[in-house]
Short mmCIF file of C-alpha atoms in Angstrom, two decimals:
data_model
loop_
_atom_site.label_atom_id
_atom_site.label_comp_id
_atom_site.label_asym_id
_atom_site.label_seq_id
_atom_site.Cartn_x
_atom_site.Cartn_y
_atom_site.Cartn_z
CA UNK O 109 -24.21 10.05 -13.79
CA UNK O 110 -22.12 7.27 -15.52
CA UNK O 111 -19.15 5.27 -14.38
CA UNK O 112 -16.67 7.62 -16.12
CA UNK O 113 -17.91 10.64 -13.99
CA UNK O 114 -16.53 8.61 -10.84
CA UNK O 115 -13.52 7.15 -12.53
CA UNK O 116 -9.92 7.43 -11.38
CA UNK O 117 -7.84 6.35 -14.40
CA UNK O 118 -4.61 4.46 -14.69
CA UNK O 119 -2.89 4.90 -18.06
CA UNK O 120 -0.56 2.07 -19.54
CA UNK O 121 1.52 2.25 -22.67
CA UNK O 122 1.75 -1.53 -23.19
CA UNK O 123 4.48 -1.77 -25.75
CA UNK O 124 6.77 0.01 -23.38
CA UNK O 125 5.80 -1.50 -20.04
CA UNK O 126 5.98 -4.96 -21.22
CA UNK O 127 9.42 -4.36 -22.92
CA UNK O 128 8.35 -5.18 -26.40
CA UNK O 129 10.78 -4.98 -29.32
CA UNK O 130 10.73 -1.53 -31.08
CA UNK O 131 9.97 -3.05 -34.44
CA UNK O 132 7.47 -5.67 -35.15
CA UNK O 133 8.63 -8.48 -37.38
CA UNK O 134 4.98 -9.83 -37.71
CA UNK O 135 6.15 -13.25 -36.24
CA UNK O 136 4.45 -15.62 -33.98
CA UNK O 137 2.66 -13.88 -31.03
CA UNK O 138 4.61 -13.40 -27.91
CA UNK O 139 2.36 -13.21 -24.88
CA UNK O 140 3.79 -10.33 -23.19
CA UNK O 141 0.27 -8.87 -22.41
CA UNK O 142 -0.24 -11.57 -19.92
CA UNK O 143 2.78 -10.24 -17.80
CA UNK O 144 0.51 -7.08 -17.07
CA UNK O 145 -2.22 -9.30 -15.35
CA UNK O 146 -0.50 -8.72 -11.81
CA UNK O 147 -0.70 -4.95 -12.45
CA UNK O 148 -4.48 -5.22 -12.11
CA UNK O 149 -4.33 -5.76 -8.39
CA UNK O 150 -1.85 -2.84 -8.20
CA UNK O 151 -4.19 -0.64 -10.08
CA UNK O 152 -7.04 -1.37 -7.71
CA UNK O 153 -4.76 -1.00 -4.61
CA UNK O 154 -3.74 2.56 -5.62
CA UNK O 155 -7.55 3.41 -5.91
CA UNK O 156 -7.95 3.63 -9.58
CA UNK O 157 -11.09 2.23 -11.22
CA UNK O 158 -10.55 2.56 -14.74
CA UNK O 159 -7.78 1.69 -17.24
CA UNK O 160 -6.62 3.37 -20.51
CA UNK O 161 -4.51 0.97 -22.35
CA UNK O 162 -2.90 1.52 -25.76
CA UNK O 163 -2.03 1.34 -28.48
CA UNK O 164 -2.72 -2.37 -28.69
CA UNK O 165 -3.34 -3.38 -32.32
CA UNK O 166 -1.04 -4.68 -34.92
CA UNK O 167 1.48 -1.94 -36.04
CA UNK O 168 4.96 -1.96 -37.25
CA UNK O 169 6.55 0.27 -34.61
CA UNK O 170 5.35 2.48 -31.80
CA UNK O 171 1.77 1.34 -32.13
CA UNK O 172 0.16 4.51 -33.84
CA UNK O 173 1.02 3.27 -37.31
CA UNK O 174 -1.92 0.63 -37.42
CA UNK O 175 -1.66 -2.46 -39.66
CA UNK O 176 -4.67 -4.34 -38.53
CA UNK O 177 -7.42 -2.86 -36.32
CA UNK O 178 -8.79 -6.40 -35.46
CA UNK O 179 -5.59 -8.18 -34.18
CA UNK O 180 -3.65 -7.61 -30.99
CA UNK O 181 -0.15 -6.70 -31.80
CA UNK O 182 1.87 -9.84 -32.02
CA UNK O 183 4.49 -8.43 -29.86
CA UNK O 184 1.80 -8.37 -27.11
CA UNK O 185 0.02 -11.72 -27.84
CA UNK O 186 -3.25 -12.59 -29.41
CA UNK O 187 -6.78 -11.80 -29.34
CA UNK O 188 -7.68 -14.21 -26.62
CA UNK O 189 -4.81 -12.67 -24.46
CA UNK O 190 -6.61 -9.24 -24.88
CA UNK O 191 -10.18 -10.71 -24.08
CA UNK O 192 -8.85 -12.37 -21.04
CA UNK O 193 -7.08 -9.36 -19.88
CA UNK O 194 -10.19 -6.91 -20.09
CA UNK O 195 -12.28 -9.83 -18.46
CA UNK O 196 -9.63 -9.76 -15.60
CA UNK O 197 -9.95 -6.11 -15.15
CA UNK O 198 -13.70 -6.33 -15.28
CA UNK O 199 -13.75 -8.89 -12.38
CA UNK O 200 -11.82 -6.41 -10.23
CA UNK O 201 -14.30 -3.73 -10.98
CA UNK O 202 -11.98 -1.69 -13.51
CA UNK O 203 -13.40 -0.40 -16.74
CA UNK O 204 -11.11 -0.52 -19.73
CA UNK O 205 -10.71 2.00 -22.68
CA UNK O 206 -8.69 1.27 -25.67
CA UNK O 207 -6.62 3.77 -27.95
CA UNK O 208 -8.36 4.35 -31.16
CA UNK O 209 -6.05 5.44 -34.02
CA UNK O 210 -8.57 6.54 -36.59
CA UNK O 211 -6.92 9.58 -38.06
CA UNK O 212 -4.26 7.69 -39.99
CA UNK O 213 -3.12 4.16 -40.58
CA UNK O 214 0.41 2.81 -41.14
CA UNK O 215 1.81 1.84 -44.62
CA UNK O 216 1.29 -1.80 -44.03
CA UNK O 217 -2.51 -1.41 -43.83
CA UNK O 218 -4.38 -3.52 -46.35
CA UNK O 219 -5.95 -0.46 -48.08
CA UNK O 220 -2.65 1.44 -48.56
CA UNK O 221 -0.94 -1.79 -49.70
CA UNK O 222 -3.65 -2.22 -52.35
CA UNK O 223 -2.84 1.23 -53.61
CA UNK O 224 0.66 0.50 -53.83
CA UNK O 225 0.05 -2.63 -55.99
CA UNK O 226 -2.94 -1.28 -58.19
CA UNK O 227 -2.17 2.37 -58.20
CA UNK O 228 -5.15 4.22 -59.81
CA UNK O 229 -7.19 1.11 -60.27
CA UNK O 230 -7.26 0.48 -56.54
CA UNK O 231 -10.90 0.78 -54.88
CA UNK O 232 -9.16 2.32 -51.88
CA UNK O 233 -7.57 5.36 -53.46
CA UNK O 234 -10.40 7.64 -52.03
CA UNK O 235 -9.75 5.97 -48.44
CA UNK O 236 -6.88 8.47 -47.99
CA UNK O 237 -6.53 12.07 -48.45
CA UNK O 238 -5.04 13.71 -51.32
CA UNK O 239 -3.42 10.66 -53.08
CA UNK O 240 -1.51 12.19 -56.01
CA UNK O 241 0.15 9.84 -58.61
CA UNK O 242 2.09 12.86 -59.96
CA UNK O 243 3.84 13.06 -56.63
CA UNK O 244 6.31 10.96 -54.55
CA UNK O 245 7.72 10.47 -51.00
CA UNK O 246 10.98 9.22 -49.56
CA UNK O 247 9.40 5.74 -49.76
CA UNK O 248 9.40 6.02 -53.56
CA UNK O 249 5.90 4.73 -53.99
CA UNK O 250 5.28 6.60 -57.06
CA UNK O 251 2.48 8.71 -55.41
CA UNK O 252 2.20 11.08 -52.40
CA UNK O 253 -0.39 11.47 -50.00
CA UNK O 254 -1.48 13.60 -46.88
CA UNK O 255 0.09 12.38 -43.60
CA UNK O 256 -0.07 13.15 -39.92
CA UNK O 257 2.46 15.49 -38.37
CA UNK O 258 4.74 15.44 -41.37
CA UNK O 259 5.40 11.67 -41.05
CA UNK O 260 4.69 9.81 -44.29
CA UNK O 261 4.78 6.54 -42.00
CA UNK O 262 1.20 7.85 -40.93
CA UNK O 263 -1.26 8.00 -43.84
CA UNK O 264 -4.18 10.18 -43.30
CA UNK O 265 -7.56 8.57 -43.59
CA UNK O 266 -10.25 10.46 -45.49
CA UNK O 267 -12.83 10.39 -42.73
CA UNK O 268 -15.44 11.87 -44.97
CA UNK O 269 -15.49 8.87 -47.21
CA UNK O 270 -18.59 6.75 -46.23
CA UNK O 271 -16.67 3.59 -46.57
CA UNK O 272 -14.02 4.75 -44.18
CA UNK O 273 -16.70 5.68 -41.69
CA UNK O 274 -18.43 2.44 -41.84
CA UNK O 275 -15.20 0.46 -41.63
CA UNK O 276 -14.11 2.33 -38.41
CA UNK O 277 -17.55 2.07 -36.88
CA UNK O 278 -17.52 -1.73 -37.53
CA UNK O 279 -14.03 -1.85 -35.85
CA UNK O 280 -15.70 -0.34 -32.72
CA UNK O 281 -18.47 -2.81 -32.99
CA UNK O 282 -15.91 -5.57 -33.10
CA UNK O 283 -13.96 -4.25 -30.09
CA UNK O 284 -17.01 -4.43 -27.97
CA UNK O 285 -18.39 -7.72 -29.21
CA UNK O 286 -14.76 -9.40 -29.07
CA UNK O 287 -13.23 -7.83 -26.14
CA UNK O 288 -16.06 -6.10 -24.12
CA UNK O 289 -14.19 -2.69 -24.01
CA UNK O 290 -15.85 0.09 -22.18
CA UNK O 291 -14.71 3.00 -24.14
CA UNK O 292 -12.11 4.62 -26.65
CA UNK O 293 -9.40 7.31 -26.46
CA UNK O 294 -9.46 8.88 -29.88
CA UNK O 295 -5.86 9.65 -30.81
CA UNK O 296 -5.33 13.01 -32.53
CA UNK O 297 -8.90 14.07 -32.03
CA UNK O 298 -7.99 17.71 -32.75
CA UNK O 299 -7.41 16.89 -36.23
CA UNK O 300 -10.53 14.36 -36.75
CA UNK O 301 -13.39 15.53 -38.91
CA UNK O 302 -16.32 16.60 -36.70
CA UNK O 303 -18.87 14.77 -38.74
CA UNK O 304 -16.86 11.67 -38.32
CA UNK O 305 -16.68 12.03 -34.58
CA UNK O 306 -20.48 12.62 -34.59
CA UNK O 307 -20.82 9.13 -36.19
CA UNK O 308 -18.51 7.61 -33.78
CA UNK O 309 -20.71 8.96 -31.06
CA UNK O 310 -23.74 7.49 -32.59
CA UNK O 311 -21.99 4.13 -32.81
CA UNK O 312 -20.84 4.43 -29.25
CA UNK O 313 -24.56 4.86 -28.04
CA UNK O 314 -25.51 1.81 -30.13
CA UNK O 315 -22.87 -0.60 -29.04
CA UNK O 316 -22.86 -0.34 -25.19
CA UNK O 317 -24.70 1.71 -22.38
CA UNK O 318 -22.26 4.45 -21.12
CA UNK O 319 -19.54 3.67 -23.76
CA UNK O 320 -17.07 6.52 -23.33
CA UNK O 321 -15.42 8.56 -25.97
CA UNK O 322 -12.43 10.76 -24.87
CA UNK O 323 -10.46 12.51 -27.52
CA UNK O 324 -6.62 13.73 -27.56
CA UNK O 325 -6.89 17.55 -27.94
CA UNK O 326 -3.96 19.88 -27.23
CA UNK O 327 -5.35 23.41 -27.56
CA UNK O 328 -8.63 25.25 -28.30
CA UNK O 329 -12.10 25.57 -26.92
CA UNK O 330 -12.61 22.10 -25.50
CA UNK O 331 -16.40 22.61 -25.80
CA UNK O 332 -16.08 22.22 -29.56
CA UNK O 333 -15.37 18.57 -28.94
CA UNK O 334 -16.96 17.90 -25.65
CA UNK O 335 -20.80 18.12 -26.13
CA UNK O 336 -23.86 15.94 -26.43
CA UNK O 337 -23.24 15.02 -30.10
CA UNK O 338 -19.38 14.52 -30.31
CA UNK O 339 -17.17 13.45 -27.47
CA UNK O 340 -17.72 12.92 -23.75
CA UNK O 341 -14.40 14.22 -22.78
CA UNK O 342 -10.91 15.33 -24.00
CA UNK O 343 -7.45 15.52 -22.59
CA UNK O 344 -6.96 18.56 -20.35
CA UNK O 345 -3.59 19.90 -21.58
CA UNK O 346 -4.41 23.49 -20.34
CA UNK O 347 -4.58 22.03 -16.62
CA UNK O 348 -1.58 19.85 -17.20
CA UNK O 349 0.64 22.82 -18.01
CA UNK O 350 -0.77 24.93 -15.37
CA UNK O 351 -0.32 22.27 -12.48
CA UNK O 352 3.56 22.03 -13.18
CA UNK O 353 4.39 25.40 -14.06
CA UNK O 354 2.23 27.02 -11.34
CA UNK O 355 4.47 25.10 -8.74
CA UNK O 356 7.80 25.74 -10.62
CA UNK O 357 6.91 29.55 -10.52
CA UNK O 358 5.30 29.53 -7.25
CA UNK O 359 2.28 30.95 -8.98
CA UNK O 360 -1.07 29.54 -7.95
CA UNK O 361 -2.76 32.42 -9.80
CA UNK O 362 -1.94 30.43 -13.08
CA UNK O 363 -3.73 27.20 -11.82
CA UNK O 364 -6.74 29.37 -10.50
CA UNK O 365 -7.01 31.18 -13.67
CA UNK O 366 -6.81 28.08 -15.83
CA UNK O 367 -9.66 26.50 -13.77
CA UNK O 368 -11.87 29.63 -14.27
CA UNK O 369 -10.96 29.71 -18.09
CA UNK O 370 -12.00 25.99 -18.30
CA UNK O 371 -15.30 26.67 -16.49
CA UNK O 372 -16.11 29.47 -18.91
CA UNK O 373 -16.15 26.77 -21.65
CA UNK O 374 -19.06 24.91 -19.86
CA UNK O 375 -19.72 22.05 -17.57
CA UNK O 376 -17.12 19.77 -19.05
CA UNK O 377 -15.71 16.76 -17.53
CA UNK O 378 -12.23 16.75 -18.71
CA UNK O 379 -9.54 14.17 -18.59
CA UNK O 380 -7.05 15.43 -16.11
CA UNK O 381 -3.45 14.24 -15.93
CA UNK O 382 0.25 15.41 -14.98
CA UNK O 383 2.15 13.13 -17.26
CA UNK O 384 1.54 10.68 -20.19
CA UNK O 385 3.30 8.91 -22.93
CA UNK O 386 4.07 11.96 -24.70
CA UNK O 387 5.19 14.39 -22.05
CA UNK O 388 7.96 14.45 -19.45
CA UNK O 389 7.22 12.70 -16.04
CA UNK O 390 5.97 15.03 -13.38
CA UNK O 391 8.74 14.05 -11.08
CA UNK O 392 11.28 15.17 -13.79
CA UNK O 393 9.35 18.40 -14.51
CA UNK O 394 9.11 19.74 -10.93
CA UNK O 395 11.92 21.93 -9.88
CA UNK O 396 11.14 21.14 -6.28
CA UNK O 397 10.36 17.30 -6.01
CA UNK O 398 8.37 17.98 -2.89
CA UNK O 399 5.83 19.68 -5.06
CA UNK O 400 4.68 16.16 -6.03
CA UNK O 401 2.39 16.36 -3.12
CA UNK O 402 0.31 19.47 -3.78
CA UNK O 403 0.33 18.78 -7.53
CA UNK O 404 -1.39 15.45 -6.87
CA UNK O 405 -3.83 16.84 -4.39
CA UNK O 406 -4.94 19.25 -7.07
CA UNK O 407 -5.16 16.56 -9.72
CA UNK O 408 -7.53 14.61 -7.51
CA UNK O 409 -9.72 17.32 -6.33
CA UNK O 410 -10.09 20.04 -9.33
CA UNK O 411 -13.15 19.46 -11.52
CA UNK O 412 -12.35 16.69 -13.98
CA UNK O 413 -11.47 12.99 -14.11
CA UNK O 414 -7.94 12.28 -12.67
CA UNK O 415 -5.41 9.83 -14.42
CA UNK O 416 -2.12 8.31 -13.38
CA UNK O 417 0.44 7.39 -15.86
CA UNK O 418 2.10 4.02 -15.05
CA UNK O 419 5.21 4.37 -12.86
CA UNK O 420 4.62 8.00 -11.92
CA UNK O 421 2.93 6.78 -8.61
CA UNK O 422 6.40 5.45 -7.77
CA UNK O 423 7.94 8.90 -8.39
CA UNK O 424 10.03 7.53 -11.45
CA UNK O 425 11.94 10.06 -13.78
CA UNK O 426 11.36 10.38 -17.56
CA UNK O 427 12.91 13.09 -19.59
CA UNK O 428 11.59 13.73 -23.17
CA UNK O 429 14.45 13.35 -25.74
CA UNK O 430 14.71 15.03 -29.13
CA UNK O 431 14.65 11.94 -31.22
CA UNK O 432 12.86 9.31 -29.03
CA UNK O 433 10.03 8.73 -26.40
CA UNK O 434 11.52 5.57 -25.03
CA UNK O 435 12.47 7.22 -21.82
CA UNK O 436 8.88 8.07 -21.28
CA UNK O 437 7.73 4.60 -22.04
CA UNK O 438 9.87 2.28 -19.94
CA UNK O 439 9.69 -1.52 -19.03
CA UNK O 440 8.91 -1.87 -15.29
CA UNK O 441 8.99 -4.83 -13.11
CA UNK O 442 6.20 -4.67 -10.69
CA UNK O 443 8.01 -6.88 -8.25
CA UNK O 444 10.63 -4.06 -7.75
CA UNK O 445 7.62 -1.85 -6.27
CA UNK O 446 6.11 -4.60 -4.26
CA UNK O 447 5.89 -2.54 -0.79
CA UNK O 448 5.47 0.77 -2.53
CA UNK O 449 2.26 1.72 -0.92
CA UNK O 450 3.85 1.17 2.53
CA UNK O 451 7.28 2.39 1.79
CA UNK O 452 7.28 4.78 -1.03
CA UNK O 453 5.77 8.31 -0.03
CA UNK O 454 4.84 8.98 -3.58
CA UNK O 455 2.73 5.75 -4.03
CA UNK O 456 1.18 6.05 -0.40
CA UNK O 457 0.05 9.57 -1.29
CA UNK O 458 -1.47 8.52 -4.68
CA UNK O 459 -3.16 5.45 -3.13
CA UNK O 460 -4.64 7.55 -0.17
CA UNK O 461 -5.88 10.28 -2.72
CA UNK O 462 -7.65 7.24 -4.71
CA UNK O 463 -9.50 6.21 -1.71
CA UNK O 464 -10.53 9.74 -0.79
CA UNK O 465 -11.79 10.40 -4.37
CA UNK O 466 -13.76 7.17 -4.36
CA UNK O 467 -15.59 8.03 -1.09
CA UNK O 468 -16.09 11.73 -1.71
CA UNK O 469 -18.86 12.34 -4.23
CA UNK O 470 -18.44 16.18 -4.02
CA UNK O 471 -15.18 15.68 -5.75
CA UNK O 472 -16.87 13.97 -8.72
CA UNK O 473 -19.95 16.10 -9.01
CA UNK O 474 -19.66 19.17 -6.82
CA UNK O 475 -19.60 22.76 -7.97
CA UNK O 476 -16.34 24.67 -7.52
CA UNK O 477 -15.82 27.91 -5.42
CA UNK O 478 -12.55 29.72 -4.92
CA UNK O 479 -11.92 30.41 -1.06
CA UNK O 480 -8.36 31.74 -0.92
CA UNK O 481 -5.66 32.49 -3.41
CA UNK O 482 -2.13 33.85 -3.12
CA UNK O 483 1.00 32.94 -5.14
CA UNK O 484 1.89 30.20 -2.56
CA UNK O 485 -1.43 29.13 -0.96
CA UNK O 486 -4.68 28.22 -2.75
CA UNK O 487 -7.92 26.97 -1.25
CA UNK O 488 -11.22 26.02 -2.91
CA UNK O 489 -14.46 24.17 -2.14
CA UNK O 490 -16.28 21.48 -3.90
CA UNK O 491 -20.15 21.74 -2.83
CA UNK O 492 -22.69 18.94 -3.35
CA UNK O 493 -26.09 18.69 -1.90
CA UNK O 494 -25.37 20.80 1.15
CA UNK O 495 -21.91 19.15 1.80
CA UNK O 496 -18.84 21.22 1.43
CA UNK O 497 -15.47 19.64 0.91
CA UNK O 498 -12.43 22.11 1.26
CA UNK O 499 -9.13 21.59 -0.49
CA UNK O 500 -5.98 23.41 0.66
CA UNK O 501 -2.57 23.37 -0.91
CA UNK O 502 0.72 25.14 -0.18
CA UNK O 503 3.73 25.52 -2.28
CA UNK O 504 5.79 27.22 0.14
CA UNK O 505 8.61 25.60 2.29
CA UNK O 506 6.99 26.92 5.45
CA UNK O 507 3.61 26.20 7.28
CA UNK O 508 0.67 28.27 6.11
CA UNK O 509 -2.30 29.12 7.99
CA UNK O 510 -5.77 29.76 6.31
CA UNK O 511 -9.25 30.96 7.53
CA UNK O 512 -11.81 29.58 5.25
CA UNK O 513 -15.56 29.59 4.88
CA UNK O 514 -16.97 26.16 5.86
CA UNK O 515 -20.22 24.20 5.39
CA UNK O 516 -22.77 23.25 7.89
CA UNK O 517 -20.82 20.66 9.65
CA UNK O 518 -19.54 21.12 13.21
CA UNK O 519 -16.22 19.63 12.64
CA UNK O 520 -13.93 18.92 9.60
CA UNK O 521 -11.25 16.21 9.30
CA UNK O 522 -8.12 16.44 7.08
CA UNK O 523 -8.35 13.08 5.19
CA UNK O 524 -4.65 13.02 4.54
CA UNK O 525 -3.52 13.95 7.99
CA UNK O 526 -6.27 12.83 10.30
CA UNK O 527 -6.30 16.28 11.92
CA UNK O 528 -9.73 17.55 13.00
CA UNK O 529 -10.80 21.07 13.34
CA UNK O 530 -13.84 22.77 14.77
CA UNK O 531 -16.18 25.01 12.75
CA UNK O 532 -16.46 28.47 14.42
CA UNK O 533 -18.75 31.22 13.09
CA UNK O 534 -19.06 29.29 9.83
CA UNK O 535 -15.34 29.08 9.35
CA UNK O 536 -12.31 26.82 9.97
CA UNK O 537 -8.92 27.76 10.78
CA UNK O 538 -6.33 25.26 9.33
CA UNK O 539 -2.58 24.99 9.03
CA UNK O 540 -1.01 23.28 5.95
CA UNK O 541 2.46 21.97 6.16
CA UNK O 542 5.14 23.28 3.61
CA UNK O 543 4.82 21.71 0.01
CA UNK O 544 1.68 19.87 0.92
CA UNK O 545 -2.01 19.85 0.79
CA UNK O 546 -5.05 18.43 2.44
CA UNK O 547 -8.79 17.58 1.78
CA UNK O 548 -11.16 18.61 4.54
CA UNK O 549 -14.34 16.67 4.71
CA UNK O 550 -17.14 17.02 7.36
CA UNK O 551 -16.38 14.67 10.26
CA UNK O 552 -18.42 11.57 10.49
CA UNK O 553 -19.64 11.89 6.83
CA UNK O 554 -16.84 10.02 5.33
CA UNK O 555 -14.94 6.84 6.28
CA UNK O 556 -11.84 7.32 8.72
CA UNK O 557 -8.73 7.71 6.63
CA UNK O 558 -5.29 6.53 7.50
CA UNK O 559 -2.85 9.41 7.60
CA UNK O 560 -0.11 9.51 5.03
CA UNK O 561 3.39 11.01 4.81
CA UNK O 562 2.68 13.79 2.41
CA UNK O 563 6.20 15.62 2.78
CA UNK O 564 7.32 13.62 -0.32
CA UNK O 565 10.98 12.62 -0.42
CA UNK O 566 13.10 11.50 -3.33
CA UNK O 567 12.37 7.62 -3.81
CA UNK O 568 15.54 5.64 -3.68
CA UNK O 569 15.22 4.33 -7.19
CA UNK O 570 14.93 7.90 -8.54
CA UNK O 571 18.06 9.14 -6.75
CA UNK O 572 20.50 7.49 -9.01
CA UNK O 573 21.25 10.33 -11.48
CA UNK O 574 24.91 10.48 -12.23
CA UNK O 575 26.97 13.55 -12.25
CA UNK O 576 27.31 12.99 -16.03
CA UNK O 577 23.61 12.94 -16.54
CA UNK O 578 23.16 16.02 -14.51
CA UNK O 579 25.87 17.74 -16.57
CA UNK O 580 24.20 16.58 -19.81
CA UNK O 581 20.81 17.67 -18.62
CA UNK O 582 22.15 21.20 -17.72
CA UNK O 583 23.88 21.48 -21.05
CA UNK O 584 20.60 20.52 -22.86
CA UNK O 585 18.68 23.22 -20.95
CA UNK O 586 21.39 25.96 -21.77
CA UNK O 587 21.18 25.17 -25.31
CA UNK O 588 17.48 25.11 -25.44
CA UNK O 589 17.55 28.69 -23.77
CA UNK O 590 20.17 29.63 -26.18
CA UNK O 591 18.05 28.44 -29.23
CA UNK O 592 15.02 30.34 -28.04
CA UNK O 593 16.98 33.46 -27.62
CA UNK O 594 18.41 33.15 -31.02
CA UNK O 595 14.95 32.92 -32.60
CA UNK O 596 14.08 36.38 -31.21
CA UNK O 597 17.18 38.11 -32.75
CA UNK O 598 15.31 38.77 -36.07
CA UNK O 599 12.54 40.40 -34.18
CA UNK O 600 15.18 42.69 -32.28
CA UNK O 601 16.76 44.02 -35.35
CA UNK O 602 13.35 44.89 -36.89
CA UNK O 603 12.65 46.78 -33.77
CA UNK O 604 15.83 48.53 -33.85
CA UNK O 605 15.49 49.52 -37.45
CA UNK O 606 12.05 50.86 -36.84
CA UNK O 607 13.17 52.71 -33.77
CA UNK O 608 11.17 50.74 -31.31
CA UNK O 609 14.27 49.77 -29.28
CA UNK O 610 17.67 51.69 -28.33
CA UNK O 611 20.74 50.49 -29.85
CA UNK O 612 22.23 49.91 -26.34
CA UNK O 613 19.26 47.51 -25.59
CA UNK O 614 19.78 45.61 -28.67
CA UNK O 615 23.57 45.17 -28.24
CA UNK O 616 22.83 44.05 -24.54
CA UNK O 617 20.45 41.39 -25.91
CA UNK O 618 22.97 40.28 -28.48
CA UNK O 619 25.59 40.15 -26.00
CA UNK O 620 23.54 37.80 -23.63
CA UNK O 621 22.82 35.57 -26.50
CA UNK O 622 26.58 35.24 -27.19
CA UNK O 623 27.32 34.56 -23.45
CA UNK O 624 24.82 31.77 -23.71
CA UNK O 625 26.43 30.62 -26.91
CA UNK O 626 29.80 30.26 -25.22
CA UNK O 627 28.20 27.69 -22.98
CA UNK O 628 27.28 25.58 -26.05
CA UNK O 629 30.72 25.21 -27.90
CA UNK O 630 29.38 23.20 -30.76
CA UNK O 631 26.85 26.03 -31.64
CA UNK O 632 29.29 29.03 -31.11
CA UNK O 633 30.56 29.30 -34.56
CA UNK O 634 27.22 29.20 -36.41
CA UNK O 635 25.82 31.58 -33.65
CA UNK O 636 28.57 34.28 -34.21
CA UNK O 637 28.01 33.96 -37.94
CA UNK O 638 24.26 34.41 -37.70
CA UNK O 639 24.68 37.32 -35.12
CA UNK O 640 27.09 39.17 -37.24
CA UNK O 641 24.92 38.43 -40.36
CA UNK O 642 21.95 40.18 -38.66
CA UNK O 643 24.17 42.98 -37.10
CA UNK O 644 25.70 43.81 -40.50
CA UNK O 645 22.37 43.91 -42.29
CA UNK O 646 22.41 46.74 -44.56
CA UNK O 647 25.64 47.99 -43.20
CA UNK O 648 23.95 49.58 -40.27
CA UNK O 649 26.11 48.18 -37.42
CA UNK O 650 29.62 47.28 -37.15
CA UNK O 651 30.79 43.64 -36.53
CA UNK O 652 31.34 42.64 -32.78
CA UNK O 653 32.28 39.81 -30.74
CA UNK O 654 32.14 38.66 -27.29
CA UNK O 655 35.71 38.25 -25.65
CA UNK O 656 36.41 34.90 -23.94
#
């Protein structure tokens, strides 16, 4: 049992929250990090016990193209500011983990600059992967190299080079000795070398008791990364997807199946979240905003470590754009949300869930058992040392009744409503409001909880979407649907030619695609050309068009 097994995380993207400039001019430090000091009390007030903050260190832009691992980004301040910030968190009982961007560096990093200057004679040529002096890039360096994600701004480190390994391990030691950090979130862990991560784990065990390593992993068998020799945890993108789509589709089977799928990987304590700096805000993603309540009840009660991304506790919106993540990483003024715990139902719910989580050990360590499952209702138990905690959620608009197997207690209390129910013949009969949820604990075993309003309403600040914004959003969604349909056309033609699909069915699918194209005027001409190009392939079909 370690601090991170019982943690509730708060996640801050500091360059965004502080309103820092998008580009770093490497000038004198501007002490923006200090503006986050008041947020520490807020983090504690809503029941969070740990903070993931990053990226923090000197970089040229968004923070993931590191220039100097040992210097706070000058747009945020200086190292003294960071040291004081971590100390202030610790004084409030809040652990702190940094973003560790160890898969790649920026082009301003000293080792890459040395290669630019000395070329083949640089001692750092082998610090990066596949440096080729016969190649080139759009930067016209006179050499090419392996990058991350197709971006030559991000130069991939050679993690099998002992000099690189030792350098990064020394960075971790420096972060602990200088800032007293409690752990690291490893960026792009799904492409990090496994032997390199094992060395990071050995360093973690050396520098500080219970030093936590959590990796960013999107897909795959998470047990490849989470084990005794590699990382302690990884990002749970599988559950992230299930939580929002399971509500949008009124399909709790998807969520329950995902939980079982994850449990089959082993006893993994994964980092659970509903949004972060890379994905759309949960309030934006949900078709029915009232589902904010059952989504968060599940976030705080399913196996794993829950995390809240800054601002989402207020129910703010954030839509992912094609060319920018700025809308996901906004500057916020905490003073604008001064009374949120009392007046904003989203914040009140998150704060209540944080309190319940801290006072209910079964939610941290208990086993999981499914009790009831339909498309619209879901109940499960978390059992620990003879204590059964029962979680119920309902994504329907109407009240739902559930008859559930209870523990040995005589009475249960709903921590979010204060409602009490008696145990009869080993079972409890409970009602759950529409688009809501509850956490039922044995009466008398837990602190008394203040009931909260869990029928989440649209916060005023989030209700300012203009008609133009709505129209633009609708247009983008139609375009996205159209583009997805268009990608399937080649497959339809192959099926048609091989006899796997009737001609009428193929024409119907093409017709639907063209109707969608009519909704996207700027794409119509290209669409017609592509469609007819496919239809006329080898002269098998006559040209057609959809009438206006």
